[in-house]
Short mmCIF file of C-alpha atoms in Angstrom, two decimals:
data_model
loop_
_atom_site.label_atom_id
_atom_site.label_comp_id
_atom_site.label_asym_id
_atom_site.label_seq_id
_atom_site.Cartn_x
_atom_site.Cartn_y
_atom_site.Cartn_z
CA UNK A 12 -82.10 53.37 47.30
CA UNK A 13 -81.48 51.36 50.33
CA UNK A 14 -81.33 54.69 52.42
CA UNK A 15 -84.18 56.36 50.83
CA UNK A 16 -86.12 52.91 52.25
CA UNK A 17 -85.17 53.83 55.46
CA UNK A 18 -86.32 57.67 55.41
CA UNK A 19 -89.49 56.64 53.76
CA UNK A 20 -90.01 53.91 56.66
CA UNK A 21 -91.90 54.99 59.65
CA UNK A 22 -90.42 53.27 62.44
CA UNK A 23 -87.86 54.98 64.71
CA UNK A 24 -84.33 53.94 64.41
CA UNK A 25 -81.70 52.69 66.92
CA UNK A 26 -79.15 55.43 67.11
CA UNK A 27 -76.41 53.09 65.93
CA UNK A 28 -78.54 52.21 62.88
CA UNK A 29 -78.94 56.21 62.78
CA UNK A 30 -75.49 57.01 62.57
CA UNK A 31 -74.24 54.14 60.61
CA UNK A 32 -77.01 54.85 57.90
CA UNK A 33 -75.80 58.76 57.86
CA UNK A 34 -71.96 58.18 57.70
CA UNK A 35 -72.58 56.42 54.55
CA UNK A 36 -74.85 58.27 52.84
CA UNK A 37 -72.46 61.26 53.48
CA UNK A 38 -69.54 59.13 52.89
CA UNK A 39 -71.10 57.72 49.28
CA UNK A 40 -72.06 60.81 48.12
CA UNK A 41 -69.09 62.77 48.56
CA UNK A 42 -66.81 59.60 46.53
CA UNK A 43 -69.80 60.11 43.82
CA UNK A 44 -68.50 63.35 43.63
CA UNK A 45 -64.80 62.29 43.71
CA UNK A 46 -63.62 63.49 46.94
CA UNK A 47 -62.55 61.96 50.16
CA UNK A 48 -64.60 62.49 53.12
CA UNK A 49 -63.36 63.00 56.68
CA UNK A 50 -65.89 61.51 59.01
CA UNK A 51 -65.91 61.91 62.80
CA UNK A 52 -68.34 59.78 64.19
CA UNK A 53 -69.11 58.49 67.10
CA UNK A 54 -67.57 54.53 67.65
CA UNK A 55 -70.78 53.69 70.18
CA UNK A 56 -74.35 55.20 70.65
CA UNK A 57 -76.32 55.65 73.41
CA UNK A 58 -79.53 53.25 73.91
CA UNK A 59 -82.31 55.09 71.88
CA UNK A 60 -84.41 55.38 68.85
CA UNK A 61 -84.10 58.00 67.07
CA UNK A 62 -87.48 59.52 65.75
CA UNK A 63 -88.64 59.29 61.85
CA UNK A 64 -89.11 62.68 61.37
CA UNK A 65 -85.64 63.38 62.99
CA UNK A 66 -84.21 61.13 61.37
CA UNK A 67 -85.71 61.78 57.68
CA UNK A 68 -85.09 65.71 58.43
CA UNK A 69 -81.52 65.49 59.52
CA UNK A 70 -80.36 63.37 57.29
CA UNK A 71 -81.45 65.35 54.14
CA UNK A 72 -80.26 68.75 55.73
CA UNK A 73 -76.84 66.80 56.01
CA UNK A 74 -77.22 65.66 52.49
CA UNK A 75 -77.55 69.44 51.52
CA UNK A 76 -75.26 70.80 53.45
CA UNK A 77 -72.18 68.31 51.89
CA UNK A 78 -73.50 68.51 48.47
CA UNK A 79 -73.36 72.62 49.32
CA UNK A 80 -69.70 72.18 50.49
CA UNK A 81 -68.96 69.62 47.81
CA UNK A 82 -69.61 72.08 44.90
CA UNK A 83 -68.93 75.26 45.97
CA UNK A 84 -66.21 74.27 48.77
CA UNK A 85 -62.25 74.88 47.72
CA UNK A 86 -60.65 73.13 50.43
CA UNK A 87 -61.18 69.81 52.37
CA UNK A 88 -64.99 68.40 53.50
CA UNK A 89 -65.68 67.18 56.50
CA UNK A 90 -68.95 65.76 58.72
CA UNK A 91 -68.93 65.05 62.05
CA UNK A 92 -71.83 63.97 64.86
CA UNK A 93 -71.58 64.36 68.27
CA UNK A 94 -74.10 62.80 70.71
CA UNK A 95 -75.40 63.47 74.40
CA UNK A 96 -78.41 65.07 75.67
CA UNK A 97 -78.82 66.99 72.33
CA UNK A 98 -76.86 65.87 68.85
CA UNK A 99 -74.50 68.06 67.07
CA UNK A 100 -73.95 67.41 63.14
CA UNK A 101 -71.59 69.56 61.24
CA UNK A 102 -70.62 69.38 57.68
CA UNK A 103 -67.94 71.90 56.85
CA UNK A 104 -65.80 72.74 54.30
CA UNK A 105 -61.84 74.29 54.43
CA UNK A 106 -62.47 77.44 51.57
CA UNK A 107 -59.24 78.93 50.46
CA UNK A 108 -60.26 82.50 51.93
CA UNK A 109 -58.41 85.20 49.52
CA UNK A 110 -56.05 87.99 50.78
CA UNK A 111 -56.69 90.97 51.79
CA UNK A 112 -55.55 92.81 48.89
CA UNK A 113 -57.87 90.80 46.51
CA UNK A 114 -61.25 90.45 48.36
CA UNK A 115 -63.79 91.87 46.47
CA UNK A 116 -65.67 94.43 48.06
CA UNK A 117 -69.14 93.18 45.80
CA UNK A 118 -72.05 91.89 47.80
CA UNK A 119 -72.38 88.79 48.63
CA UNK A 120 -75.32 86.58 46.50
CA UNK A 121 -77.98 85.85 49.11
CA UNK A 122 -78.87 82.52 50.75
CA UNK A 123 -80.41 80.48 47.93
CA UNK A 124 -82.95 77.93 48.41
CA UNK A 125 -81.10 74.82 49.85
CA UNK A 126 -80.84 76.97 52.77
CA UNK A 127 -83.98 78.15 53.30
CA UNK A 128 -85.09 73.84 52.77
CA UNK A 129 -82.35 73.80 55.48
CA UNK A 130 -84.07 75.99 57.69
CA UNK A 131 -87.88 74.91 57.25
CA UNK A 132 -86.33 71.21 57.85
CA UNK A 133 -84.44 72.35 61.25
CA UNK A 134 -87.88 74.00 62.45
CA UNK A 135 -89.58 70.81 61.70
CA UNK A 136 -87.97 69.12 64.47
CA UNK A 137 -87.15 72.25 66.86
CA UNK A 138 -83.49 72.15 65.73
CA UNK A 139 -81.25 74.97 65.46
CA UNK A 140 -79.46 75.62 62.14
CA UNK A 141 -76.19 77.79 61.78
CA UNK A 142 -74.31 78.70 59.27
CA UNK A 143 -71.28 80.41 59.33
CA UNK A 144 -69.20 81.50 56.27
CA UNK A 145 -65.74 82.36 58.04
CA UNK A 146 -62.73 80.85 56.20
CA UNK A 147 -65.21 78.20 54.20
CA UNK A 148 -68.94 77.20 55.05
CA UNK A 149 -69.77 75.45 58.52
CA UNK A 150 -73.29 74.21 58.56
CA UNK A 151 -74.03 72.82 62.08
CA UNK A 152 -77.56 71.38 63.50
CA UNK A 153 -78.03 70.92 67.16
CA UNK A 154 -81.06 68.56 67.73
CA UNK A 155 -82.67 65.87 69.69
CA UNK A 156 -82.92 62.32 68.34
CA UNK A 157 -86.10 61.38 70.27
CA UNK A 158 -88.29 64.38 69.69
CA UNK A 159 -91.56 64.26 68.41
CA UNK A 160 -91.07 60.18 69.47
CA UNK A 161 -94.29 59.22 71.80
CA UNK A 162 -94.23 55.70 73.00
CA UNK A 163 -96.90 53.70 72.50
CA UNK A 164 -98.04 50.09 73.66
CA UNK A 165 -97.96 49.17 69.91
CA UNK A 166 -94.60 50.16 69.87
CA UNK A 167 -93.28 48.70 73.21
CA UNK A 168 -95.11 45.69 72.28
CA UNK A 169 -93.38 45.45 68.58
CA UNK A 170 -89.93 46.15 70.16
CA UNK A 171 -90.26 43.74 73.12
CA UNK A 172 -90.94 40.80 69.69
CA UNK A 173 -87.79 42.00 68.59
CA UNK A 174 -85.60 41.01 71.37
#
């Protein structure tokens, strides 16, 4: 509930806070499910807030895109978030890909409706969602942390009382 706080809040975060608060929630759901997750994130962040609506939207793509890999995923999960002028998160999964002899030649079910909610919440903050499907599922959102974040004098005056 703690994290659902923090979406619901409407203050931008520090990026540390960002990150911290997204390893976990990826890291508690996937030992809910009884798996390990391998987590490559970032040891320091760079000095910025990220935005609420960035913030609220990636994290719940992220939290579809392991719960995705977590139950229809054969192989190992992992996440990882990569920072710089525009953010990288990937969640992907290690599928046991059959052999050539017994793939099916049936079509494939189309994209259900997590991935369209993946999509709409990528255009919400101009983010670009792939998805690729080559020996497991690789779900990977490029995006910037501070878009859609206008400073205000509020704001600079509420974050100047905080330091």
């Amino acid at each position: 509930t703690r994290d659902l706080v923090s979406v619901l809040r409407h203050d931008a975060l520090p990026a540390s806070a960002f990150g911290r608060l997204l390893a976990d929630r990826l890291d508690a759901l996937a030992r809910a499910h009884g798996t390990e997750l391998s987590l490559d994130f970032p040891t320091s962040y760079p000095e910025l807030r990220v935005a609420p609506e960035v913030h609220r939207n990636v994290l719940l793509v992220a939290v579809e895109a392991l719960h995705n890999a977590l139950q229809y995923g054969t192989g190992s999960v992992h996440a990882r978030l990569r920072t710089g002028a525009q953010w990288t998160l990937e969640v992907w999964d290690v599928g046991c890909v059959p052999p050539v002899a017994t793939r099916t030649t049936e079509p494939r079910p189309a994209p259900g409706f997590g991935t369209e909610t993946m999509s709409l919440r990528a255009g919400n903050i101009g983010a670009v969602l792939t998805i690729s499907t080559v020996g497991g599922t690789r779900v990977s959102l490029a995006f910037r942390p501070q878009r859609g974040l206008v400073p205000t004098i509020v704001g600079m005056l509420r974050d100047r009382r905080r330091e």
